[in-house]
Amino acid sequence: MLAWVGSTLAARPDVRRIVILAQQADALLDDPATRWLRDEERVTVRDSGASIVEAIAGTLRSMPQAYPFLLTTADNVLLDDAMIDRFKVGAEGADIAVALVERKVLEAAYPGNRRTWLPFRGGAYSGANLFWLGSPEALKVLAIWRRVEQQRKKARAVLGAFGVGLSLMIALRMLTLGGAVARVGRRLGLTAKAVLLPYAEACIDVDKPSDHAMVEAILRARASRPDPEL
């Protein structure tokens, strides 16, 4: 999975550097499929330790000219240029942005596929494992994420971070997705955006064996398509 995501990013001329964060991160590059990443001059490997959130924040603080920073996951295997390009356009100007796919988009392409859906007024959405950290203001969100990560009673931590009123409005579906994200941004003193991607595959990651089989089938189908430039 890491090799697939890494190759997509490494092939892009607008990616200045690639940071791999994981526990025992360096050992991930011992596999023949990922060994090429050791020779890629833009790749840096950092151990995440006990907290991936703190590792992300520490990476941003240590990197000059870190922004904008595109954050994704190693199981986001179907990531491609079209998704990244669309997300970049939608996230432009935001301190922080998150990519999502609307339920009807996924179900039209892959009926019966199960995802975790976030319900809002007007629709339900699933995360696409793409995050835009556009400025140092994004560190405010990472600090909240870190506090939630540390607390045993995470629901109470979320209420403390975003306020009971806003949390209830979201829970009762009184807000659209865009309205909720904008309110969160204003509460934190930054510009936040939700970017909807029109690609069903953008929210299909590999969380379980059935996902793995599905992703492999999609990749085989992609590979069988004729090259439009030929």
XYZ file of N, CA and C in Angstrom:
690
model
N 0.837 -1.212 0.000
C 0.000 0.000 0.000
C 0.869 1.258 0.000
N 1.908 1.244 0.816
C 2.802 2.402 0.885
C 3.470 2.665 -0.462
N 3.827 1.597 -1.160
C 4.451 1.757 -2.472
C 3.504 2.423 -3.470
N 2.206 2.057 -3.422
C 1.239 2.647 -4.344
C 1.060 4.141 -4.063
N 0.843 4.483 -2.812
C 0.644 5.894 -2.471
C 1.923 6.677 -2.734
N 3.056 6.108 -2.357
C 4.332 6.787 -2.575
C 4.612 7.060 -4.037
N 4.300 6.106 -4.911
C 4.565 6.296 -6.339
C 3.669 7.375 -6.934
N 2.419 7.457 -6.461
C 1.513 8.507 -6.944
C 2.057 9.885 -6.595
N 2.532 10.049 -5.363
C 3.061 11.341 -4.929
C 4.403 11.650 -5.591
N 5.270 10.649 -5.689
C 6.606 10.872 -6.243
C 6.558 11.240 -7.720
N 5.502 10.830 -8.417
C 5.388 11.131 -9.846
C 4.935 12.562 -10.116
N 4.553 13.284 -9.078
C 4.031 14.640 -9.262
C 5.151 15.674 -9.135
N 5.280 16.558 -10.120
C 6.326 17.584 -10.040
C 6.054 18.653 -8.987
N 4.801 18.770 -8.527
C 4.485 19.793 -7.530
C 4.688 19.298 -6.097
N 5.113 18.054 -5.920
C 5.415 17.534 -4.582
C 6.897 17.751 -4.318
N 7.203 18.670 -3.399
C 8.606 19.013 -3.130
C 9.283 18.004 -2.225
N 8.526 17.418 -1.297
C 9.092 16.409 -0.411
C 7.977 15.490 0.081
N 8.377 14.298 0.480
C 7.445 13.301 0.991
C 7.951 12.853 2.355
N 7.117 12.972 3.363
C 7.475 12.548 4.711
C 6.642 11.323 5.067
N 7.317 10.233 5.406
C 6.635 9.010 5.817
C 6.688 8.931 7.336
N 5.510 8.920 7.962
C 5.402 8.845 9.418
C 4.769 7.516 9.809
N 5.449 6.781 10.665
C 4.907 5.502 11.126
C 5.749 5.022 12.301
N 5.207 4.091 13.043
C 6.024 3.415 14.041
C 7.002 2.497 13.306
N 8.254 2.528 13.703
C 9.313 1.783 13.023
C 9.272 2.058 11.519
N 9.204 3.347 11.196
C 9.006 3.758 9.803
C 10.111 3.265 8.881
N 11.346 3.303 9.350
C 12.456 2.941 8.474
C 12.368 1.482 8.023
N 11.831 0.609 8.895
C 11.714 -0.804 8.554
C 10.734 -1.035 7.403
N 9.817 -0.108 7.196
C 8.851 -0.255 6.102
C 9.534 -0.216 4.739
N 10.713 0.379 4.677
C 11.415 0.503 3.402
C 12.367 -0.663 3.159
N 12.340 -1.676 4.012
C 13.162 -2.862 3.795
C 12.534 -3.817 2.788
N 11.240 -3.663 2.540
C 10.550 -4.559 1.615
C 10.960 -4.229 0.175
N 11.105 -5.231 -0.675
C 11.481 -4.959 -2.074
C 10.537 -3.986 -2.783
N 9.253 -3.993 -2.398
C 8.285 -3.121 -3.076
C 8.459 -1.656 -2.704
N 9.048 -1.397 -1.535
C 9.180 -0.009 -1.064
C 10.625 0.468 -1.011
N 11.566 -0.410 -1.315
C 12.988 -0.058 -1.166
C 13.389 1.131 -2.043
N 12.696 1.300 -3.148
C 13.024 2.406 -4.050
C 12.836 3.762 -3.374
N 11.977 3.809 -2.336
C 11.752 5.067 -1.636
C 13.009 5.545 -0.911
N 13.907 4.626 -0.550
C 15.163 5.023 0.090
C 16.022 5.872 -0.846
N 15.913 5.595 -2.136
C 16.738 6.295 -3.120
C 16.076 7.559 -3.656
N 14.823 7.783 -3.271
C 14.100 8.982 -3.709
C 14.533 10.152 -2.829
N 15.201 11.133 -3.424
C 15.810 12.215 -2.642
C 14.787 13.078 -1.915
N 13.535 13.061 -2.356
C 12.514 13.872 -1.690
C 11.909 13.194 -0.462
N 12.251 11.929 -0.230
C 11.619 11.168 0.844
C 12.395 11.314 2.155
N 11.655 11.609 3.228
C 12.176 11.609 4.585
C 11.335 10.643 5.412
N 11.979 9.886 6.274
C 11.283 8.915 7.111
C 11.415 9.339 8.571
N 10.279 9.385 9.277
C 10.278 9.785 10.689
C 9.408 8.815 11.480
N 9.900 8.410 12.647
C 9.087 7.573 13.529
C 8.014 8.428 14.191
N 6.806 7.897 14.249
C 5.696 8.659 14.825
C 5.614 8.527 16.336
N 6.253 7.488 16.903
C 6.136 7.285 18.340
C 4.719 6.911 18.721
N 4.314 7.303 19.921
C 3.004 6.914 20.426
C 1.872 7.743 19.847
N 2.176 8.923 19.315
C 1.128 9.818 18.821
C 1.414 10.261 17.393
N 0.563 9.831 16.463
C 0.728 10.266 15.082
C 0.440 11.754 14.953
N -0.478 12.264 15.778
C -0.819 13.685 15.714
C 0.384 14.545 16.110
N 1.047 14.166 17.201
C 2.224 14.918 17.631
C 3.345 14.794 16.605
N 3.435 13.644 15.946
C 4.448 13.468 14.907
C 4.187 14.393 13.721
N 2.923 14.542 13.354
C 2.581 15.459 12.252
C 2.920 16.890 12.636
N 2.510 17.302 13.848
C 2.790 18.662 14.306
C 4.286 18.912 14.394
N 5.025 17.934 14.913
C 6.473 18.088 15.007
C 7.134 18.191 13.646
N 6.628 17.442 12.690
C 7.160 17.518 11.325
C 6.946 18.900 10.737
N 5.751 19.443 10.908
C 5.454 20.772 10.380
C 6.338 21.835 11.019
N 6.533 21.720 12.340
C 7.358 22.714 13.033
C 8.821 22.627 12.621
N 9.258 21.458 12.189
C 10.672 21.268 11.856
C 11.000 21.583 10.406
N 9.983 21.767 9.586
C 10.215 21.945 8.150
C 10.049 23.400 7.738
N 11.092 24.025 7.221
C 10.920 25.364 6.652
C 10.070 25.276 5.384
N 9.234 26.265 5.185
C 8.361 26.300 4.010
C 7.529 25.018 3.895
N 6.959 24.602 5.029
C 6.191 23.349 5.054
C 4.840 23.479 4.371
N 4.313 24.678 4.270
C 2.933 24.849 3.820
C 2.881 25.276 2.359
N 1.838 24.836 1.639
C 0.773 23.933 2.094
C 1.262 22.495 2.190
N 0.679 21.751 3.137
C 1.083 20.383 3.425
C -0.106 19.471 3.152
N 0.087 18.498 2.290
C -0.963 17.532 1.963
C -0.754 16.284 2.814
N -1.751 15.926 3.583
C -1.664 14.774 4.470
C -2.583 13.669 3.963
N -2.054 12.450 3.853
C -2.875 11.314 3.451
C -2.420 10.091 4.230
N -3.015 8.940 3.938
C -2.709 7.707 4.662
C -2.176 6.650 3.698
N -1.430 5.696 4.255
C -0.831 4.666 3.409
C -1.870 3.717 2.822
N -3.052 3.635 3.443
C -4.077 2.736 2.885
C -4.986 3.440 1.884
N -4.624 4.651 1.506
C -5.386 5.405 0.504
C -4.879 5.017 -0.885
N -4.962 3.733 -1.182
C -4.260 3.156 -2.322
C -4.789 3.644 -3.671
N -6.050 4.022 -3.733
C -6.643 4.441 -5.009
C -6.401 5.920 -5.316
N -5.633 6.580 -4.483
C -5.293 7.986 -4.712
C -4.684 8.167 -6.098
N -5.158 9.181 -6.817
C -4.585 9.466 -8.136
C -4.518 10.970 -8.369
N -3.976 11.354 -9.517
C -3.756 12.770 -9.807
C -5.048 13.561 -9.866
N -6.102 12.962 -10.403
C -7.371 13.682 -10.522
C -7.897 14.070 -9.148
N -7.807 13.152 -8.179
C -8.264 13.452 -6.818
C -7.430 14.571 -6.199
N -6.121 14.464 -6.327
C -5.238 15.476 -5.740
C -5.477 16.832 -6.382
N -5.582 16.869 -7.705
C -5.791 18.143 -8.403
C -7.101 18.791 -7.986
N -8.168 18.006 -7.915
C -9.478 18.546 -7.528
C -9.438 19.052 -6.085
N -8.774 18.300 -5.213
C -8.671 18.711 -3.817
C -7.863 19.999 -3.683
N -6.773 20.115 -4.402
C -5.949 21.327 -4.349
C -6.747 22.564 -4.733
N -7.516 22.449 -5.789
C -8.326 23.589 -6.242
C -9.349 23.973 -5.177
N -10.015 22.981 -4.609
C -11.048 23.256 -3.613
C -10.493 23.775 -2.304
N -9.284 23.354 -1.942
C -8.696 23.729 -0.652
C -7.917 25.032 -0.708
N -7.669 25.539 -1.875
C -6.848 26.746 -2.031
C -7.357 27.880 -1.137
N -6.441 28.474 -0.390
C -6.790 29.597 0.467
C -7.238 29.219 1.858
N -7.414 27.936 2.131
C -7.869 27.496 3.450
C -6.681 27.245 4.374
N -6.881 27.498 5.661
C -5.880 27.108 6.651
C -5.899 25.597 6.847
N -7.104 25.038 6.767
C -7.234 23.586 6.849
C -8.434 23.164 6.008
N -8.307 22.017 5.347
C -9.407 21.506 4.526
C -9.394 19.985 4.592
N -10.567 19.418 4.392
C -10.707 17.966 4.414
C -11.497 17.538 3.184
N -11.094 16.428 2.582
C -11.780 15.902 1.403
C -12.805 14.848 1.823
N -13.967 14.903 1.183
C -15.029 13.939 1.481
C -15.725 13.534 0.187
N -16.460 12.423 0.280
C -17.256 11.934 -0.842
C -18.688 11.783 -0.353
N -19.643 12.268 -1.154
C -21.041 12.141 -0.763
C -21.519 10.705 -0.978
N -22.386 10.272 -0.109
C -22.852 8.882 -0.128
C -23.416 8.476 -1.478
N -24.205 9.339 -2.095
C -24.838 8.973 -3.356
C -23.812 8.750 -4.467
N -22.647 9.421 -4.375
C -21.584 9.227 -5.368
C -21.014 7.817 -5.260
N -20.728 7.387 -4.036
C -20.180 6.043 -3.846
C -21.200 4.973 -4.218
N -22.435 5.130 -3.752
C -23.425 4.083 -3.965
C -23.832 3.971 -5.432
N -23.708 5.052 -6.178
C -24.002 4.965 -7.611
C -22.952 4.124 -8.330
N -21.708 4.188 -7.865
C -20.632 3.451 -8.520
C -20.437 2.054 -7.948
N -20.626 1.919 -6.625
C -20.392 0.639 -5.947
C -21.537 0.362 -4.981
N -22.681 -0.063 -5.495
C -23.845 -0.321 -4.620
C -23.513 -1.363 -3.554
N -23.962 -1.102 -2.334
C -23.756 -2.054 -1.261
C -22.446 -1.908 -0.524
N -21.558 -1.051 -1.027
C -20.284 -0.855 -0.322
C -20.524 -0.131 0.995
N -19.939 -0.618 2.065
C -20.169 -0.047 3.381
C -19.031 0.870 3.789
N -19.413 2.068 4.213
C -18.454 3.060 4.721
C -19.034 3.645 6.009
N -18.239 4.409 6.708
C -18.730 5.173 7.847
C -19.202 6.521 7.332
N -20.480 6.843 7.562
C -21.067 8.053 6.993
C -21.280 9.114 8.067
N -20.957 10.350 7.722
C -21.181 11.496 8.598
C -22.442 12.200 8.120
N -23.527 12.154 8.891
C -24.790 12.747 8.435
C -24.878 14.239 8.734
N -25.266 15.004 7.724
C -25.531 16.439 7.867
C -26.832 16.743 7.140
N -27.332 17.939 7.337
C -28.537 18.336 6.599
C -28.202 18.378 5.114
N -28.952 17.611 4.348
C -28.738 17.615 2.903
C -27.921 16.464 2.369
N -27.334 15.659 3.259
C -26.552 14.536 2.748
C -25.682 13.893 3.805
N -25.082 12.771 3.434
C -24.149 12.063 4.308
C -22.840 11.899 3.551
N -21.738 11.902 4.278
C -20.429 11.987 3.638
C -19.441 11.050 4.330
N -18.467 10.594 3.541
C -17.397 9.767 4.076
C -16.064 10.430 3.779
N -15.131 10.330 4.712
C -13.826 10.948 4.537
C -13.030 10.288 3.434
N -12.194 11.084 2.773
C -11.377 10.595 1.656
C -9.896 10.510 2.007
N -9.570 10.592 3.301
C -8.174 10.457 3.738
C -7.241 11.462 3.073
N -7.747 12.650 2.826
C -6.937 13.743 2.287
C -7.191 14.988 3.131
N -6.115 15.579 3.628
C -6.225 16.760 4.476
C -5.237 17.809 3.981
N -5.681 19.047 3.995
C -4.873 20.185 3.542
C -4.529 21.031 4.758
N -3.261 21.146 5.062
C -2.791 22.015 6.130
C -2.141 23.195 5.432
N -2.902 24.284 5.321
C -2.500 25.378 4.438
C -1.627 26.435 5.067
N -1.576 26.498 6.383
C -0.796 27.529 7.069
C -0.518 27.060 8.490
N 0.341 27.772 9.226
C 0.592 27.393 10.631
C -0.658 27.410 11.496
N -1.732 28.086 11.043
C -2.984 28.072 11.798
C -3.533 26.654 11.955
N -3.171 25.759 11.038
C -3.642 24.379 11.111
C -3.159 23.680 12.370
N -2.085 24.183 12.974
C -1.580 23.585 14.207
C -2.611 23.673 15.338
N -3.518 24.655 15.262
C -4.586 24.760 16.269
C -5.468 23.519 16.234
N -5.782 23.058 15.034
C -6.630 21.876 14.897
C -5.879 20.637 15.370
N -4.591 20.551 15.047
C -3.799 19.413 15.497
C -3.706 19.380 17.016
N -3.645 20.548 17.643
C -3.591 20.596 19.109
C -4.876 20.039 19.712
N -6.028 20.374 19.110
C -7.306 19.830 19.583
C -7.361 18.328 19.346
N -6.938 17.906 18.165
C -6.913 16.484 17.833
C -6.049 15.729 18.851
N -4.922 16.327 19.225
C -4.030 15.703 20.207
C -4.709 15.578 21.572
N -5.445 16.600 21.992
C -6.131 16.530 23.283
C -7.208 15.449 23.272
N -7.933 15.357 22.169
C -8.959 14.324 22.050
C -8.307 12.946 22.066
N -7.182 12.816 21.364
C -6.457 11.554 21.296
C -6.011 11.096 22.683
N -5.656 12.037 23.552
C -5.125 11.715 24.870
C -6.216 11.370 25.887
N -7.446 11.814 25.640
C -8.482 11.665 26.651
C -9.270 10.376 26.467
N -9.505 9.721 27.585
C -10.235 8.451 27.558
C -11.676 8.677 27.122
N -12.299 9.742 27.626
C -13.689 10.053 27.260
C -13.674 11.045 26.110
N -13.530 10.524 24.902
C -13.315 11.368 23.737
C -14.530 12.236 23.406
N -15.744 11.732 23.666
C -16.937 12.529 23.371
C -16.927 13.822 24.172
N -16.563 13.741 25.446
C -16.497 14.946 26.273
C -15.420 15.893 25.756
N -14.316 15.344 25.282
C -13.232 16.178 24.749
C -13.683 16.921 23.494
N -14.452 16.248 22.641
C -14.950 16.897 21.428
C -15.914 18.022 21.786
N -16.795 17.775 22.745
C -17.724 18.819 23.176
C -16.969 20.019 23.732
N -15.913 19.759 24.480
C -15.131 20.861 25.033
C -14.429 21.654 23.956
N -14.011 20.979 22.889
C -13.278 21.658 21.826
C -14.181 22.513 20.951
N -15.364 22.008 20.636
C -16.215 22.691 19.663
C -17.475 23.311 20.269
N -17.718 23.055 21.541
C -18.872 23.668 22.177
C -20.101 22.796 22.083
N -20.912 22.813 23.136
C -22.114 21.975 23.175
C -23.111 22.398 22.097
N -23.283 23.706 21.916
C -24.264 24.191 20.945
C -23.972 23.722 19.536
N -22.729 23.902 19.096
C -22.355 23.484 17.750
C -22.446 21.968 17.617
N -22.000 21.253 18.637
C -22.051 19.790 18.584
C -23.492 19.290 18.469
N -24.408 19.925 19.195
C -25.814 19.524 19.113
C -26.410 19.849 17.749
N -26.054 21.004 17.189
C -26.570 21.363 15.867
C -26.116 20.359 14.814
N -24.871 19.900 14.944
C -24.374 18.893 14.009
C -25.098 17.569 14.237
N -25.226 17.162 15.507
C -25.876 15.889 15.829
C -27.320 15.856 15.364
N -28.007 17.004 15.447
C -29.411 17.078 15.051
C -29.592 17.376 13.561
N -28.483 17.425 12.839
C -28.496 17.666 11.393
C -29.139 19.002 11.044
N -28.849 19.989 11.855
C -29.369 21.330 11.597
C -28.456 22.111 10.655
N -27.265 21.595 10.433
C -26.292 22.297 9.602
C -25.921 21.452 8.394
N -25.659 22.138 7.284
C -25.064 21.447 6.147
C -23.602 21.172 6.460
N -22.975 20.329 5.670
C -21.565 20.034 5.876
C -20.726 21.308 5.787
N -20.949 22.089 4.726
C -20.180 23.312 4.553
C -20.400 24.299 5.681
N -21.654 24.407 6.133
C -21.963 25.320 7.230
C -21.301 24.897 8.519
N -21.277 23.595 8.793
C -20.659 23.099 10.024
C -19.157 23.337 10.007
N -18.515 23.048 8.891
C -17.063 23.237 8.799
C -16.703 24.706 8.911
N -17.487 25.573 8.282
C -17.225 27.014 8.372
C -17.360 27.506 9.812
N -18.365 27.017 10.535
C -18.549 27.411 11.934
C -17.385 26.947 12.804
N -16.929 25.729 12.562
C -15.766 25.232 13.313
C -14.557 26.135 13.055
N -14.362 26.503 11.796
C -13.254 27.382 11.459
C -13.335 28.713 12.176
N -14.527 29.307 12.187
C -14.689 30.598 12.870
C -14.439 30.454 14.361
N -14.867 29.347 14.940
C -14.657 29.134 16.371
C -13.171 29.064 16.708
N -12.392 28.508 15.787
C -10.960 28.356 16.016
C -10.148 29.526 15.469
N -10.813 30.467 14.808
C -10.114 31.617 14.262
C -9.306 31.314 13.021
N -9.819 30.438 12.167
C -9.118 30.089 10.935
C -10.123 29.796 9.828
N -9.617 29.624 8.622
C -10.466 29.312 7.468
C -10.445 27.810 7.228
N -11.618 27.183 7.329
C -11.736 25.738 7.140
C -12.689 25.452 5.987
N -12.374 24.430 5.215
C -13.207 24.057 4.074
C -13.415 22.553 4.033
N -14.593 22.156 3.563
C -14.865 20.769 3.207
C -14.895 20.701 1.684
N -14.089 19.840 1.108
C -13.987 19.727 -0.345
C -14.602 18.405 -0.774
N -15.677 18.473 -1.531
C -16.338 17.257 -2.008
C -15.682 16.791 -3.302
N -15.328 15.525 -3.328
C -14.713 14.938 -4.517
C -15.756 14.108 -5.263
N -15.795 14.204 -6.587
C -16.808 13.480 -7.353
C -16.383 12.061 -7.715
N -15.343 11.557 -7.052
C -14.802 10.238 -7.370
C -15.134 9.248 -6.247
N -15.909 8.218 -6.568
C -16.289 7.241 -5.549
C -15.072 6.583 -4.923
N -14.048 6.331 -5.732
C -12.858 5.627 -5.249
C -12.086 6.422 -4.197
N -12.346 7.731 -4.101
C -11.596 8.560 -3.173
C -11.851 8.195 -1.719
N -12.987 7.578 -1.418
C -13.283 7.226 -0.027
C -13.158 5.731 0.241
N -12.570 5.002 -0.704
C -12.375 3.559 -0.511
C -10.934 3.331 -0.082
N -10.737 3.103 1.208
C -9.411 2.758 1.708
C -9.426 1.297 2.148
N -8.320 0.826 2.702
C -8.201 -0.598 3.013
C -8.217 -0.791 4.524
N -9.421 -1.011 5.055
C -9.595 -1.219 6.487
C -9.833 -2.679 6.853
N -10.188 -3.478 5.854
C -10.537 -4.874 6.136
C -10.286 -5.717 4.884
N -10.264 -7.043 5.025
C -9.961 -7.899 3.868
C -10.861 -7.660 2.659
N -12.136 -7.377 2.881
C -13.027 -7.139 1.741
C -12.626 -5.862 0.997
N -12.142 -4.856 1.732
C -11.643 -3.641 1.083
C -10.424 -3.964 0.226
N -9.554 -4.801 0.757
C -8.339 -5.179 0.033
C -8.694 -5.835 -1.303
N -9.646 -6.768 -1.264
C -10.058 -7.448 -2.491
C -10.685 -6.470 -3.479
N -11.494 -5.548 -2.961
C -12.151 -4.574 -3.826
C -11.144 -3.636 -4.482
N -10.189 -3.162 -3.696
C -9.179 -2.253 -4.230
C -8.327 -2.948 -5.285
N -7.964 -4.195 -5.040
C -7.178 -4.924 -6.044
C -7.953 -5.065 -7.356
N -9.263 -5.308 -7.258
C -10.083 -5.422 -8.465
C -10.130 -4.100 -9.219
N -10.252 -2.991 -8.472
C -10.284 -1.672 -9.116
C -8.949 -1.369 -9.787
N -7.841 -1.709 -9.119
C -6.523 -1.466 -9.703
C -6.301 -2.309 -10.953
N -6.790 -3.559 -10.943
C -6.674 -4.391 -12.143
C -7.471 -3.787 -13.288
N -8.658 -3.255 -12.977
C -9.484 -2.634 -14.018
C -8.791 -1.396 -14.587
N -8.168 -0.605 -13.709
C -7.431 0.569 -14.179
C -6.299 0.156 -15.107
N -5.576 -0.886 -14.715
C -4.416 -1.310 -15.496
C -4.816 -1.840 -16.868
N -6.049 -2.355 -17.005
C -6.489 -2.932 -18.271
C -7.002 -1.886 -19.259
N -7.204 -0.651 -18.777
C -7.705 0.396 -19.661
C -6.598 0.835 -20.624
N -6.964 1.102 -21.882
C -5.955 1.563 -22.840
C -5.442 2.959 -22.462
N -4.175 3.180 -22.730
C -3.571 4.483 -22.462
C -4.135 5.493 -23.461
N -4.790 6.602 -23.000
C -5.391 7.567 -23.926
C -4.356 8.299 -24.789
N -3.086 8.271 -24.388
C -2.057 8.987 -25.145
C -1.462 8.132 -26.250
N -1.852 6.828 -26.297
C -1.300 5.957 -27.312
C -2.202 5.928 -28.548
